[in-house]
Amino acid sequence: MAEIRAISDDVRTSTEPPKRHLISIEDLDREIIERLLATARNFARSLEREMKKLPTLRGRTVVNLFFESSTRTASSFELAAKRLSADVMTIRAVGSSVDKGESLKDTAHTLNAYQPDVIVIRHFQIGAPRLVAEATGAHIVNAGDGKHQHPTQALLDLYTMQEAFGHLAGLQVAIVGDILHSRVARSLVQALRIVDAQATCIGPPALLPRGFGQIGCEVTSDITQIESADVVYVLRMQSERMAAGENFVPSLREYSARWGITPERLRPGQVVMHPGPINRGVEIDARVADSPDSLIEMQVRSGLVVRMAVLYDLLTKGPVSLARPVDLNEVA
Ligand code: CP
């Protein structure tokens, strides 16, 4: 059962085998999260070798389709596919025929003509990955849809925390900032719940979505609540999801003064994470971002191996479950 829910099946016809996708963190269970993190750890070891390329996905095609800006996610998926020897294309909306008015569905149909094995999609519309899943024969990975989900970000964050603390269960994570517009917060809260860690979401009242506590976190505007956290996870203000003239805080200066993460707000032993891009001096003080307690660069490194693990898992797990992490000696 876990295998079916793990990366959700999409049965389009009775004759086609079901396709596995990674669209929402909610589709995952603890078993597959642990499997993906263990696979990522094995890939991390492979990257310590001089020859970093593995032949695992030779002959497979990965299409990265990015309708929203990205540095980390787009580059890490591209590098992940290359490190696994897949053929990879990265298509950005700007400069593609989307500029000429081509719809998402027609774009998906067009790319499907190349018979890609995986399409990684980032889109500003919630549900866009599902639409592409229905329009193509590829495995779909959601690289962020609107303010809904960013499952590989949550996985790389879990991986980073596990590397830093040696365990996930029982960790206390304070997620601070613009929770309302954040797909990262939603996915991370759900992921933490699955692995028995605790999340507290902290931000200005107008940036705390109503009912967010129901997905498994405490919700408060009191920044002093970060005191008990092992991890302070900072989010930027997502102005690209705000309408012109919409104000959720009186000013960025006030936001920074009340909720910005400074060295003075942290206690010894806490680590700081941020999905990026960071806005120094707004949600995070430069002294924090550049301190030894910052795991931000480690998150970027984790992104590569976790995305290698996701591509590997989607493309190599046949009808029989891959019930153990990949053995590099087997795939090399
Ligand atoms: N964290 C994240 O999704 O970063 P990018 O927007 O640069 O991909």
Coordinates of C-alpha atoms and ligand atoms in Angstrom, one line a residue:
M1 CA 0.0 0.0 0.0
A2 CA 2.8 2.4 0.9
E3 CA 4.3 1.8 -2.5
I4 CA 1.1 2.9 -4.2
R5 CA 0.7 6.0 -2.1
A6 CA 4.4 6.8 -2.0
I7 CA 4.7 8.4 -5.4
S8 CA 1.1 8.5 -6.6
D9 CA -0.2 6.3 -9.3
D10 CA -1.9 7.8 -12.3
V11 CA -3.9 5.2 -14.2
R12 CA -5.0 6.6 -17.5
T13 CA -6.0 3.5 -19.4
S14 CA -6.4 -0.1 -18.4
T15 CA -3.7 -1.2 -20.8
E16 CA -1.0 1.2 -19.7
P17 CA 1.0 0.4 -16.6
P18 CA 0.5 3.0 -13.8
K19 CA 2.9 5.9 -13.8
R20 CA 4.5 7.0 -10.6
H21 CA 4.7 10.7 -9.9
L22 CA 6.0 13.0 -7.1
I23 CA 3.4 15.7 -6.9
S24 CA 2.8 16.2 -3.2
I25 CA 4.6 15.4 0.0
E26 CA 1.2 14.1 1.2
D27 CA 1.6 11.1 -1.2
L28 CA 4.7 9.9 0.7
D29 CA 4.9 7.8 3.8
R30 CA 7.7 7.3 6.2
E31 CA 9.0 4.2 4.5
I32 CA 9.6 5.8 1.1
I33 CA 11.0 9.0 2.7
E34 CA 13.5 6.9 4.5
R35 CA 14.3 5.0 1.3
L36 CA 14.8 8.3 -0.7
L37 CA 17.0 9.8 2.0
A38 CA 19.1 6.6 2.2
T39 CA 19.4 6.5 -1.6
A40 CA 20.5 10.2 -1.5
R41 CA 23.1 9.4 1.1
N42 CA 24.6 6.7 -1.2
F43 CA 24.6 9.2 -4.1
A44 CA 26.4 11.7 -1.9
R45 CA 29.1 9.1 -1.3
S46 CA 29.4 8.6 -5.1
L47 CA 30.0 12.3 -5.6
E48 CA 33.1 12.1 -3.4
R49 CA 34.7 10.1 -6.2
E50 CA 36.8 11.7 -8.8
M51 CA 34.5 10.3 -11.5
K52 CA 31.1 11.7 -10.5
K53 CA 28.9 10.3 -13.3
L54 CA 27.0 7.1 -12.9
P55 CA 25.5 5.2 -15.9
T56 CA 22.3 4.5 -14.0
L57 CA 19.8 6.4 -16.2
R58 CA 21.7 6.2 -19.5
G59 CA 19.2 6.3 -22.4
R60 CA 16.5 8.0 -20.3
T61 CA 15.2 11.5 -21.0
V62 CA 14.4 14.2 -18.4
V63 CA 12.7 17.4 -19.3
N64 CA 12.8 20.3 -16.9
L65 CA 9.9 22.7 -17.6
F66 CA 10.2 25.9 -15.6
F67 CA 7.4 28.5 -15.9
E68 CA 8.7 30.3 -12.8
S69 CA 12.1 31.6 -11.9
S70 CA 14.5 29.2 -10.3
T71 CA 18.2 28.9 -9.6
R72 CA 18.6 26.0 -7.1
T73 CA 15.8 23.6 -8.2
A74 CA 16.3 24.0 -12.0
S75 CA 20.1 23.7 -11.7
S76 CA 20.1 20.7 -9.3
F77 CA 17.5 18.7 -11.3
E78 CA 19.6 19.3 -14.5
L79 CA 22.8 18.3 -12.8
A80 CA 21.1 15.4 -11.0
A81 CA 20.0 14.0 -14.4
K82 CA 23.4 14.5 -15.9
R83 CA 25.2 12.8 -13.0
L84 CA 23.0 9.8 -13.7
S85 CA 23.8 9.9 -17.4
A86 CA 20.2 10.8 -18.5
D87 CA 19.6 13.1 -21.5
V88 CA 18.2 16.4 -20.1
M89 CA 16.5 19.4 -21.6
T90 CA 15.7 22.5 -19.5
I91 CA 12.9 24.7 -20.9
R92 CA 12.1 28.0 -19.4
A93 CA 8.8 29.8 -20.2
V94 CA 10.7 32.9 -21.2
G95 CA 12.2 32.4 -24.6
S96 CA 9.9 29.4 -25.4
S97 CA 6.7 29.3 -27.3
V98 CA 4.8 30.0 -24.1
D99 CA 5.8 33.6 -24.9
K100 CA 3.7 33.2 -28.1
G101 CA 0.7 32.1 -26.1
E102 CA 1.1 28.3 -26.2
S103 CA -0.9 26.8 -23.3
L104 CA 0.5 24.5 -20.7
K105 CA -1.4 21.6 -22.1
D106 CA -0.2 22.2 -25.7
T107 CA 3.4 22.6 -24.4
A108 CA 3.0 19.3 -22.5
H109 CA 1.7 17.5 -25.7
T110 CA 4.5 19.0 -27.7
L111 CA 7.2 17.8 -25.3
N112 CA 5.5 14.4 -25.0
A113 CA 6.3 13.8 -28.7
Y114 CA 9.9 13.2 -27.6
Q115 CA 8.7 10.5 -25.2
P116 CA 10.4 11.9 -22.1
D117 CA 10.7 9.5 -19.1
V118 CA 10.4 12.3 -16.5
I119 CA 9.0 15.8 -16.7
V120 CA 10.0 18.1 -13.8
I121 CA 7.6 21.1 -13.7
R122 CA 7.5 24.3 -11.9
H123 CA 4.5 26.5 -12.5
F124 CA 2.7 29.4 -10.8
Q125 CA -0.7 27.6 -11.0
I126 CA -1.6 25.1 -8.3
G127 CA -2.4 21.7 -10.0
A128 CA -0.2 22.3 -13.1
P129 CA 1.8 19.1 -12.4
R130 CA -1.3 17.1 -12.4
L131 CA -2.4 18.5 -15.7
V132 CA 0.9 17.6 -17.3
A133 CA 0.6 14.1 -15.8
E134 CA -2.7 13.7 -17.5
A135 CA -1.4 15.1 -20.8
T136 CA 1.8 13.0 -21.1
G137 CA 3.1 9.6 -20.6
A138 CA 6.0 10.8 -18.4
H139 CA 6.6 10.5 -14.7
I140 CA 6.0 13.9 -13.2
V141 CA 8.0 15.7 -10.5
N142 CA 6.4 18.8 -9.0
A143 CA 9.2 21.4 -8.6
G144 CA 6.8 23.9 -7.1
D145 CA 3.2 24.7 -8.0
G146 CA 2.0 28.1 -6.8
K147 CA 1.8 28.2 -3.0
H148 CA 0.7 24.6 -2.9
Q149 CA 3.6 22.1 -2.8
H150 CA 7.4 21.8 -3.3
P151 CA 8.0 18.2 -2.3
T152 CA 11.6 17.9 -3.3
Q153 CA 12.5 21.0 -1.2
A154 CA 10.9 19.3 1.8
L155 CA 12.9 16.1 1.1
L156 CA 16.2 17.9 0.8
D157 CA 15.4 19.8 4.0
L158 CA 14.8 16.5 5.9
Y159 CA 18.0 15.2 4.4
T160 CA 19.9 18.2 5.6
M161 CA 18.4 18.0 9.1
Q162 CA 19.2 14.3 9.3
E163 CA 22.8 15.0 8.3
A164 CA 23.1 17.8 10.9
F165 CA 21.4 16.0 13.8
G166 CA 21.7 12.3 13.0
H167 CA 18.0 11.9 13.4
L168 CA 14.6 13.5 12.5
A169 CA 12.2 12.2 15.1
G170 CA 11.7 14.6 17.9
L171 CA 13.3 17.6 16.2
Q172 CA 11.6 21.0 16.8
V173 CA 11.5 23.2 13.8
A174 CA 10.4 26.8 13.9
I175 CA 9.3 28.0 10.4
V176 CA 9.5 31.8 10.4
G177 CA 8.2 34.3 7.8
D178 CA 5.6 34.4 5.0
I179 CA 3.8 31.2 5.7
L180 CA 0.7 32.3 3.7
H181 CA 2.3 32.2 0.3
S182 CA 4.8 29.4 1.0
R183 CA 4.6 26.0 -0.7
V184 CA 7.9 25.3 1.1
A185 CA 6.2 25.7 4.5
R186 CA 3.2 23.6 3.6
S187 CA 5.4 20.7 2.3
L188 CA 7.8 20.9 5.1
V189 CA 5.2 20.9 7.9
Q190 CA 3.6 17.8 6.3
A191 CA 7.0 16.1 5.8
L192 CA 8.1 16.8 9.5
R193 CA 4.8 15.3 10.7
I194 CA 5.5 12.1 8.7
V195 CA 8.9 11.7 10.4
D196 CA 7.6 12.5 13.9
A197 CA 9.3 15.9 14.1
Q198 CA 7.4 19.0 15.3
A199 CA 6.8 22.3 13.4
T200 CA 5.9 25.7 14.7
C201 CA 4.9 28.3 12.2
I202 CA 5.7 31.9 13.2
G203 CA 5.0 35.1 11.3
P204 CA 2.9 38.3 11.2
P205 CA -0.8 37.6 11.7
A206 CA -1.7 38.5 8.1
L207 CA 0.9 36.0 6.8
L208 CA -0.4 33.0 8.8
P209 CA -3.0 31.2 6.8
R210 CA -6.3 30.3 8.6
G211 CA -6.5 26.7 9.4
F212 CA -2.8 26.0 8.8
G213 CA -2.6 24.4 12.3
Q214 CA -4.8 21.6 10.9
I215 CA -2.0 20.3 8.7
G216 CA 0.2 19.6 11.8
C217 CA 1.9 22.6 13.3
E218 CA 1.6 25.1 16.1
V219 CA 0.9 28.6 14.7
T220 CA 1.9 31.9 16.5
S221 CA 3.0 35.4 15.8
D222 CA 5.4 35.4 18.8
I223 CA 8.9 35.3 17.6
T224 CA 10.3 34.4 21.0
Q225 CA 8.8 30.9 20.4
I226 CA 11.9 30.1 18.3
E227 CA 13.7 29.7 21.6
S228 CA 12.8 26.0 21.9
A229 CA 13.6 25.1 18.3
D230 CA 16.5 23.0 17.2
V231 CA 16.1 24.4 13.6
V232 CA 15.1 28.0 12.8
Y233 CA 13.8 27.7 9.2
V234 CA 13.5 31.2 7.6
L235 CA 11.3 32.1 4.7
R236 CA 11.4 35.2 2.5
M237 CA 8.5 37.5 1.8
Q238 CA 7.0 36.1 -1.4
S239 CA 6.1 39.4 -3.1
E240 CA 5.6 37.6 -6.5
R241 CA 2.5 36.0 -5.0
M242 CA 1.1 39.3 -3.7
A243 CA -1.2 41.6 -5.7
A244 CA 0.0 45.1 -6.5
G245 CA -0.7 47.3 -3.5
E246 CA -1.4 44.4 -1.2
N247 CA 0.3 44.9 2.2
F248 CA 0.7 42.2 4.8
V249 CA 3.1 44.1 7.0
P250 CA 3.4 47.9 7.6
S251 CA 6.9 47.9 6.1
L252 CA 9.8 45.6 5.4
R253 CA 11.8 47.5 8.0
E254 CA 9.1 46.8 10.7
Y255 CA 8.9 43.2 9.5
S256 CA 12.7 42.8 9.9
A257 CA 12.6 44.4 13.3
R258 CA 9.9 42.1 14.6
W259 CA 10.5 38.8 12.8
G260 CA 13.9 39.1 11.2
I261 CA 16.4 36.4 12.4
T262 CA 19.4 38.1 13.9
P263 CA 22.3 36.6 16.0
E264 CA 20.6 38.1 19.1
R265 CA 17.5 36.1 18.5
L266 CA 19.3 32.8 18.3
R267 CA 20.5 30.7 21.2
P268 CA 23.7 28.5 21.0
G269 CA 23.1 25.1 19.5
Q270 CA 20.4 26.2 17.1
V271 CA 20.9 25.9 13.3
V272 CA 19.4 28.1 10.7
M273 CA 18.0 27.0 7.3
H274 CA 16.4 28.9 4.4
P275 CA 15.2 27.5 1.0
G276 CA 16.6 30.5 -0.8
P277 CA 16.8 32.9 -2.3
I278 CA 17.7 35.0 0.8
N279 CA 17.1 38.6 1.3
R280 CA 19.9 39.8 3.6
G281 CA 18.8 42.3 6.1
V282 CA 15.1 41.6 5.7
E283 CA 14.1 38.1 6.9
I284 CA 17.7 37.1 7.8
D285 CA 20.7 39.0 9.1
A286 CA 23.8 38.6 7.0
R287 CA 25.7 37.6 10.1
V288 CA 23.3 34.7 10.5
A289 CA 23.3 33.7 6.9
D290 CA 27.1 33.5 6.8
S291 CA 27.6 32.0 10.3
P292 CA 28.7 28.4 11.0
D293 CA 25.2 27.7 12.3
S294 CA 23.8 28.3 8.8
L295 CA 23.0 25.2 6.8
I296 CA 21.9 27.1 3.7
E297 CA 24.8 26.0 1.5
M298 CA 24.4 22.4 2.8
Q299 CA 20.7 22.6 1.7
V300 CA 21.9 23.3 -1.9
R301 CA 24.3 20.4 -1.8
S302 CA 21.5 18.2 -0.4
G303 CA 19.2 19.3 -3.3
L304 CA 21.5 17.6 -5.8
V305 CA 21.6 14.2 -4.2
V306 CA 18.0 14.2 -3.1
R307 CA 16.9 14.9 -6.7
M308 CA 19.2 12.2 -8.0
A309 CA 17.4 9.9 -5.6
V310 CA 14.0 11.0 -6.7
L311 CA 14.8 10.5 -10.4
Y312 CA 16.4 7.2 -9.7
D313 CA 13.5 6.0 -7.6
L314 CA 10.9 7.0 -10.2
L315 CA 12.7 5.4 -13.1
T316 CA 14.1 2.2 -11.7
K317 CA 11.3 1.1 -9.4
G318 CA 9.4 -1.4 -11.5
P319 CA 6.3 -3.3 -10.5
V320 CA 8.5 -4.9 -7.8
S321 CA 9.2 -2.5 -4.9
L322 CA 12.8 -1.3 -4.4
A323 CA 12.6 -2.0 -0.7
R324 CA 16.2 -1.0 0.1
P325 CA 18.4 1.9 -0.7
V326 CA 20.4 1.7 -4.0
D327 CA 23.7 -0.1 -3.8
L328 CA 26.2 1.9 -5.7
N329 CA 28.2 -1.2 -6.6
E330 CA 25.1 -2.5 -8.3
V331 CA 24.4 0.6 -10.4
A332 CA 28.0 1.7 -11.2
Ligands
CP1 N1 14.3 26.8 -3.0 C1 14.0 27.0 -4.3 O1 13.0 26.5 -4.8 O2 14.9 27.8 -4.9 P1 14.8 28.2 -6.4 O3 13.6 29.1 -6.6 O4 16.1 29.0 -6.7 O5 14.7 27.0 -7.3

